[in-house]
Amino acid sequence: MPRLRVPWAVACFVWACGVGCGDLDPLCPSWGLCRAPLALNASPPWQGCGETWWGAAGLGLWGLSSDSLIDSFPIDPIQENYVRNDVIENILDLHISVQGTSDFLQFVSGGKVIFGSVPLAHRYGGHQFGSWAGQLGDGRAHLIGVYTNRYFCRHGERWELQLKGSGKTPYSRNGDGRAVLRSSVREFLCSEAMHYLGIPTSRAASLVVSDDEVWRDQFYDGNIKKERGAIVLRLAKSWFRIGSLEILAHSGELDLQRRLLDFIIQEHFPLIAVNDSDRYLEFFSTVVSETANLIALWMSVGFAHGVCNTDNFSLLSITIDYGPFGFMDSYDPNFVPNTSDDEGRYKIGNQANVGLFNLNKLLQALKPLLDPRQKQLASQVLEGYGQRYYTRFTELFRAKLGLLGDDENDNYLIAFLLKLMEDRRADFTMTFRELSEITEDQLKELRIPEEFWALQDLGKHKLFSEWVSMYLLRLEHNKGDTDIKRRKRMTAVNPRYVLRNWMAESAVQKANLNDFSEVHLLQQILQHPFRRQEAAEKAGYSLRPPAWAKDLKVSCSS
């Protein structure tokens, strides 16, 4: 196990795809570094955001950097060698044609390491299912460098690139460092789906499939099976999480913790002055506010993360580490997407409370760096988390119902609807979507079209007509509004398509047979979740989930 004093370990790759490191730098046996500069010609210059353009057609003049991390933090001198798209074009500045090149495929599958890249594995700890789990760390993800966008759309944006499933790291413990196809397809699709839903998230650039044997006990029932492996190239502004600070506080490495915090603030919190004596307090206040916002956004689309451990909670309040997540079908506050969560700790209705628990653990990690006054103020900030979450939740659901302004009875109207949905087990996504599409005249007459199946289910509740009367009365208070404006406003915030478990499972099953047609279809559909699409309708993505979907299970195994 690496020594606890350092937050990073340098790691050489042992690739799940079976491809070796390529040309090894002479330092590799001593320091675990792999370097293999690629040689492709660069393309013509940028021609404008949103227009036809020629990004870098190859990787020859394209490079990564790890300098900011390596220069800022100590590296563990381990000697062992451990065994689309918007992202491609608008973040990484590459022409889409690069995807078909051998060098690109070697890069995203781990066959070669880009010039300037120093593969790193991050050390962190975490509270898992409420208990301190000690040191954890990147067990199957390699941070391969930082890319700073050069062009107009995202000029100057800094993105950290990781390969997930790329082999063992110093923190793999007893794991093999690999990822299976089913979990990789789900992460690849969901991270992009969340982005297009407007929810802060990591992104995915590529998915590479392996024929190497990966053995997994999917449901921890002793039934070990061979599965296909895969590697995802994923990006985030930062992969630091609450557990990144927890491990340093638990091991008493306060100087390093202070350096890490100052680095994070300088890189990612530009509104906080790095020389401000209250900078850690302001940092904590920002994280509290943004975490409340993130979880409210999850709830607004019926998303349950599944494993809200502190090591899976980003310090930048973005959605990371997609595992046994799930979008709710029938509305149920007790919806648990993760079969490994026997006690339902991470059920969808408890996510806000778990957020509070995790933020409290963040505060405990920060306390050694705060003076008595700052500790008291930080506690007050944390006490305000519940109100911040409740306010944001109400704002989002008020928008989902097309309500303008603020009415003291809005909270009751929202809660009333959710209770009816819970009683009737009405579909969460399509109930709100169909409320966005039905006319006020149809609601007044309780004349629900046959294709509005979710509202028809809800309409069978004995109190539905009472709720409709309250809703229509509230809509009359929308000053200067029309029914057309209301529906347009609501369809812009209520998706017609989300990545339901059955859709992901269908794509995974086909992918296991080398048929990636549904992965590609979902990738296209989920880029426009608010727009009715003929291909999506034909695939049944807005219909009732098929009967077989009730038996679907997702676990932590990946």
PDB file of C-alpha atoms in Angstrom, residues 13-15 17-24 34 106 109-113:
ATOM      1  CA  PHE A  13      -0.742   0.945 -17.385  1.00  0.00           C
ATOM      2  CA  VAL A  14      -1.603  -2.696 -17.748  1.00  0.00           C
ATOM      3  CA  TRP A  15      -4.415  -2.392 -20.212  1.00  0.00           C
ATOM      4  CA  CYS A  17      -7.688  -4.290 -23.861  1.00  0.00           C
ATOM      5  CA  GLY A  18      -4.591  -6.429 -23.869  1.00  0.00           C
ATOM      6  CA  VAL A  19      -2.476  -3.780 -25.612  1.00  0.00           C
ATOM      7  CA  GLY A  20       0.854  -2.999 -23.960  1.00  0.00           C
ATOM      8  CA  CYS A  21       2.242   0.388 -23.039  1.00  0.00           C
ATOM      9  CA  GLY A  22       3.815   0.838 -26.419  1.00  0.00           C
ATOM     10  CA  ASP A  23       7.265   2.405 -26.349  1.00  0.00           C
ATOM     11  CA  LEU A  24       8.358   2.642 -22.742  1.00  0.00           C
ATOM     12  CA  CYS A  34       5.003   5.487 -19.616  1.00  0.00           C
ATOM     13  CA  GLN A 106      -4.332   3.368 -29.389  1.00  0.00           C
ATOM     14  CA  SER A 109      -7.460   2.116 -25.344  1.00  0.00           C
ATOM     15  CA  GLY A 110      -4.167   2.647 -23.562  1.00  0.00           C
ATOM     16  CA  GLY A 111      -1.854   1.412 -26.287  1.00  0.00           C
ATOM     17  CA  LYS A 112       0.073   4.682 -26.350  1.00  0.00           C
ATOM     18  CA  VAL A 113       0.530   7.597 -24.020  1.00  0.00           C
TER      19      VAL A 113
END
